[in-house]
Amino acid sequence: MSYRHGRGVRNAYGSYRQRENSDDINDGSSYNAGNRQSRGSAQGSRGRGRGGHPPWLKGKEIGLYYKKKAQSSQQPTHAIRLNPHTERKIKNLLESMPNTNFRPASGTGMCDGIDSKLKARYDHINDSHFKKNFLEIVSGDIQQNLTKSMLAKSKLVQNDTYDKRAIEEHKERVASPGYQKMLKFREKLPAFKMRRQVLELIEKNQVVVISGETGCGKTTQVAQFILDDQIERGNGSVTKIICTQPRRISAISVAERVATERAERLGCSVGFQIRLEKELCRDYASILFCTTGMLLQFLHSNPALTDWSHLILDEIHERSTESDFIITLLKQIIPRRPNLKVILMSATLNSDQFSKYYNNCPNIHIPGFTYPVQEYYLEDVLQFTRFKFPPPPEMPNNHRKHMKRYKNQQKKSDDFLDFIQPYLRHIESERKYPQFVIDQLRNPVSEDLSLELIAELVHFICTNEGPGAILIFLPGMTDITKLTRMLLESGEYPSSRFIVYPLHSRLPTVDQKLVFERPPDRVRKIIIATSIAETSITIEDVVFVIDSGKMKLNKFDTDNNIETLLPEPVSLANAKQRRGRAGRVQPGKCYHLYTKAREMTMDEYPLPEMLRTRLEQVILQAKILQLGKITPFLASVIDPPNAKAVELSLQLLMTLNALDEDEQLTPLGYHLAKIPLDPRTGKMIILGAIFSCVEPVFSIAASLTYKDAFYCPLGKEAEAQKRKLELGLGQYSDHIALAEALRRFEEAKTRGSPGFFCRQYFLSWNTLKLLTDMKNQFAKYLCEMNFLHSANPNDERANKNSNNLALVKALVCAGLFPNVAIVKSVRRHGASVVTPQDGKVKLHPSSINEKCQSFPSPYLVYFTKQLSSAIYLHDTTSISPMGLIFAGPNSKIGEQNGKCVMALPGALSFLCEPETAFIVQKLRAKLEWLLGYKITHPGTIKWDSDEGAVLKGMIELVSQGDEEMGLESRTYHVGFANETYSDSD
Ligand code: ADP
Ligand code: MG
């Protein structure tokens, strides 16, 4: 590839044009500027200084002028040229299919009963299994589906033999010593004492809400009460209970626990089913624990849930998007299934809200039992520790220069004083606290997280309080790591007397299990955790809780269209849960690191997930369930998401071509809704199948969607990063590292040493195993749809091009487009990166590219962009301009000041040799057509036919892109001084 500017270049239509005035050509990026004299570049305009705006602009207009200018300077333009060898090859391929017509004649007949307008619209799709299913989805509605589902045969049919068998079995079970032993424990649970009331209420009502403190026995007992009662009444054959759990791990562990309590193994009256893993129970007199996502899958095929007699939605107080969605949908199902009993179970939090939502259905409360917990606030903690906060940050001297920062800081400090003064006056008059405490509380810094204060408090507890584990709640992983290090390095906590456990979701699972073990006498356990220790993990021997009062929450900032992860004040409900953790085995103490005054301003409950996340997947789910227009449906949710979030998500789905302008599923949208993946990674796997690149692309899609397998070992971060870099194969790509990790894991498994491999590379065995299973699941779906020959992702026929890393990266890019960032320069501490939407962003420290000193191309594609302490791109791949052209739909050839330009959506454009542009666009158009065709006519690729030729042409193109970047042997070094990429031409 050449980045040369032609003096006279031919435009797309073959005519030549002389460059008229090079001064007003913005050839944008410093990447291809060629030499510093190239006028009008970003560099050039900066050289003229801020005075460079037209003199007639005033006030805001000047700002806008520079903003626009900065934006246009983010449009790097490359003179791209195919090398003669590739050009010849692609031309030959194109010539071999002059009038390609992939479209066989259309048939008729299979899709009878479908609206004729729809039929006409999709007339170009041949009659097939796909077409039939697709048209059914876009033409039906939920009510029709419910009717159909009600008419289908149900598994719940009264059967005398089964009823009797269930009774006999139950009698035997009750008589067994194992059951009796567990019964003694169960009888002590608060839920057990309410058994009769609970059963009566369910008997009399179709929908009931059950609330109760964590640990009172809702999850493990209620389903058993119902089942045993029904068995005893001779209804075993028509009782099948489904109980949803918010997480995979809880579905399994609860099922195991309940089976143990029933003195049996999984698979008889108790089972579980989560994605990719199941241990099913029998078809009558049984309880199935499953994830909420699994229930959604069941609803696709049987919306009336006719195979179930009771539906228990557990832990609905967590307000996950999935459970809120199901609660809304159930409103339509309940009237059609009068004999389906629905039980909503929640911690004590906001159970009234659910009861109201279901027309004031009855709400029964199970009183819990915990030992009393003494609560302390920041004012008490300061008194105990005599801790002094550092003085507030000094106001900048140079006010003018730092005006904005100064004003912000001043305002924050004023607001804080307005808020705290009345409270301070109040406690001063009460004379409860010494003056030094009041002075400390006046400092605005007292509201920030202080690990030093926590360390002091831990020291105070260890020297002044009796035995018992300490549980500390911090907002995030970085704080956990820092505090763990602070404690260990202080020398005050020798391992003979203390065990310090960091606990967060990125830790290896083995380490997580150790946390539950009781330490030997005289050894104190100190657990430093995120909010996962609030409800999902119970550590019995905790006596002291330190609540930092902050937690990190994923949010979708609709004003800036970006996802954020920032520490926020916890809600009262969280604080209450945290406090409760201290009283499981004996009276405990809880130290909140905020004032009583602050507590009064805290929200009651955490914000439901649906109000703080993107909604693409919810929308696709609603579409596949045929719930009609999305806005009215989402408006009927218990707490409806805001209109802007709905709009932004709809827009993204339309950009991805998953929905059409009428908000109907497109054929692509249909596939994406069927695969439980983010729509972008869904698109990636379909492309992976078409391009015969399944193994690596599926690995990447699975990792991006679920979670990557790299964990973060305390104290060995650098070594782990080195290993990850090794897996990146020198490709400047986190995504390649993900694929390689999984490939080597699978290889190690066949050699019999996966454990060693995982330890060596700091990878989680469990996650890798799950990712492997997910790949199999993708392959199964794509095989069912006909995109693949077999359901084996390692099938040779599906991996003809898996070794071509340039292609793998281009396919990732095609899935993630238009998530493109541009490297503007590299300095010693890392790259300076911008995106067209956000301006400056940072590469996340966990990315392979973060410390990179030179990049082969200035373009990076990314999946996760998140605002935390800055805007971070979490995972990136350096991509060639050819890769971008391959990935970007609707490229346009145009002319800019006599130069031929290829423009992609998202403010990206490249100078292009006209001949190259012409060939590339022709090929791109064929690809676009072929993809459209394949989506509607799923089938494997015939590589020796025209369709194969198009794909081979594209592969040539991206391969050349990478060769030219010289990934192995040559990289372009970004200039430090002038931010200019040198170009040897
Ligand atoms: P809830 O759903 O009301 O929070 P659970 O039914 O989950 O309560 O738990 C009730 C009690 O059963 C808990 O307090 C705990 O002591 C015990 N328990 C639950 N699961 C397990 C388990 N896997 N192993 C041992 N005890 C358990
Ligand atoms: Mg529970």
CSV table of N, CA and C in Angstrom, one decimal, residues 39 41 61 75 90 183 190 223 266 318 398 463 496 572 646 755 764 772 827 853 927 949 981:
chain,number,residue,atom,x,y,z
A,39,ARG,N,0.4,21.2,3.4
A,39,ARG,CA,-0.3,22.3,4.1
A,39,ARG,C,-1.7,21.9,4.4
A,41,SER,N,-2.8,20.5,6.9
A,41,SER,CA,-3.0,19.3,7.8
A,41,SER,C,-3.3,19.8,9.2
A,61,GLU,N,-19.3,31.0,18.1
A,61,GLU,CA,-18.9,30.6,16.8
A,61,GLU,C,-17.5,30.2,16.7
A,75,GLN,N,-10.3,12.9,10.5
A,75,GLN,CA,-10.7,12.1,9.4
A,75,GLN,C,-9.4,11.9,8.6
A,90,ILE,N,-7.5,-9.8,-7.8
A,90,ILE,CA,-8.9,-9.4,-7.5
A,90,ILE,C,-9.6,-9.2,-8.8
A,183,LEU,N,-34.3,-32.0,58.0
A,183,LEU,CA,-35.6,-31.4,58.5
A,183,LEU,C,-35.4,-30.6,59.8
A,190,PRO,N,-37.1,-19.3,59.7
A,190,PRO,CA,-38.3,-18.5,59.8
A,190,PRO,C,-39.4,-18.9,58.8
A,223,ALA,N,-40.5,-23.5,47.3
A,223,ALA,CA,-40.8,-24.5,46.2
A,223,ALA,C,-41.1,-25.9,46.8
A,266,LEU,N,-29.5,-34.9,42.4
A,266,LEU,CA,-30.1,-34.1,41.3
A,266,LEU,C,-30.7,-35.0,40.3
A,318,GLU,N,-33.6,-7.6,43.0
A,318,GLU,CA,-32.4,-7.2,42.3
A,318,GLU,C,-32.7,-6.4,41.1
A,398,ASN,N,-3.5,30.2,39.4
A,398,ASN,CA,-3.8,30.8,38.2
A,398,ASN,C,-5.2,30.7,37.8
A,463,THR,N,-7.4,-4.1,67.6
A,463,THR,CA,-6.7,-3.9,68.9
A,463,THR,C,-7.8,-3.8,70.0
A,496,SER,N,0.4,-15.3,60.7
A,496,SER,CA,0.2,-16.2,61.9
A,496,SER,C,-1.1,-15.8,62.6
A,572,LEU,N,-30.1,3.0,50.6
A,572,LEU,CA,-30.3,2.6,52.0
A,572,LEU,C,-30.5,1.1,52.0
A,646,VAL,N,-34.3,4.4,24.9
A,646,VAL,CA,-35.0,3.5,24.0
A,646,VAL,C,-34.6,4.0,22.6
A,755,GLY,N,-4.9,-27.4,33.3
A,755,GLY,CA,-4.7,-26.7,34.5
A,755,GLY,C,-3.4,-26.0,34.6
A,764,SER,N,-8.7,-18.2,33.8
A,764,SER,CA,-9.7,-18.9,34.7
A,764,SER,C,-10.2,-20.2,33.9
A,772,THR,N,-15.7,-22.3,25.8
A,772,THR,CA,-15.7,-23.4,24.9
A,772,THR,C,-17.1,-23.9,24.6
A,827,ARG,N,3.3,8.9,23.3
A,827,ARG,CA,4.3,9.4,24.1
A,827,ARG,C,4.8,8.3,25.1
A,853,GLN,N,4.4,1.4,22.3
A,853,GLN,CA,5.1,2.6,21.9
A,853,GLN,C,5.0,2.9,20.4
A,927,LEU,N,-19.8,-8.2,-2.1
A,927,LEU,CA,-19.8,-8.8,-0.8
A,927,LEU,C,-21.1,-8.4,-0.1
A,949,ALA,N,-15.5,-16.7,-4.8
A,949,ALA,CA,-14.6,-15.8,-5.4
A,949,ALA,C,-14.7,-14.4,-4.8
A,981,TYR,N,3.3,10.8,11.0
A,981,TYR,CA,3.7,9.5,10.5
A,981,TYR,C,4.6,9.7,9.3
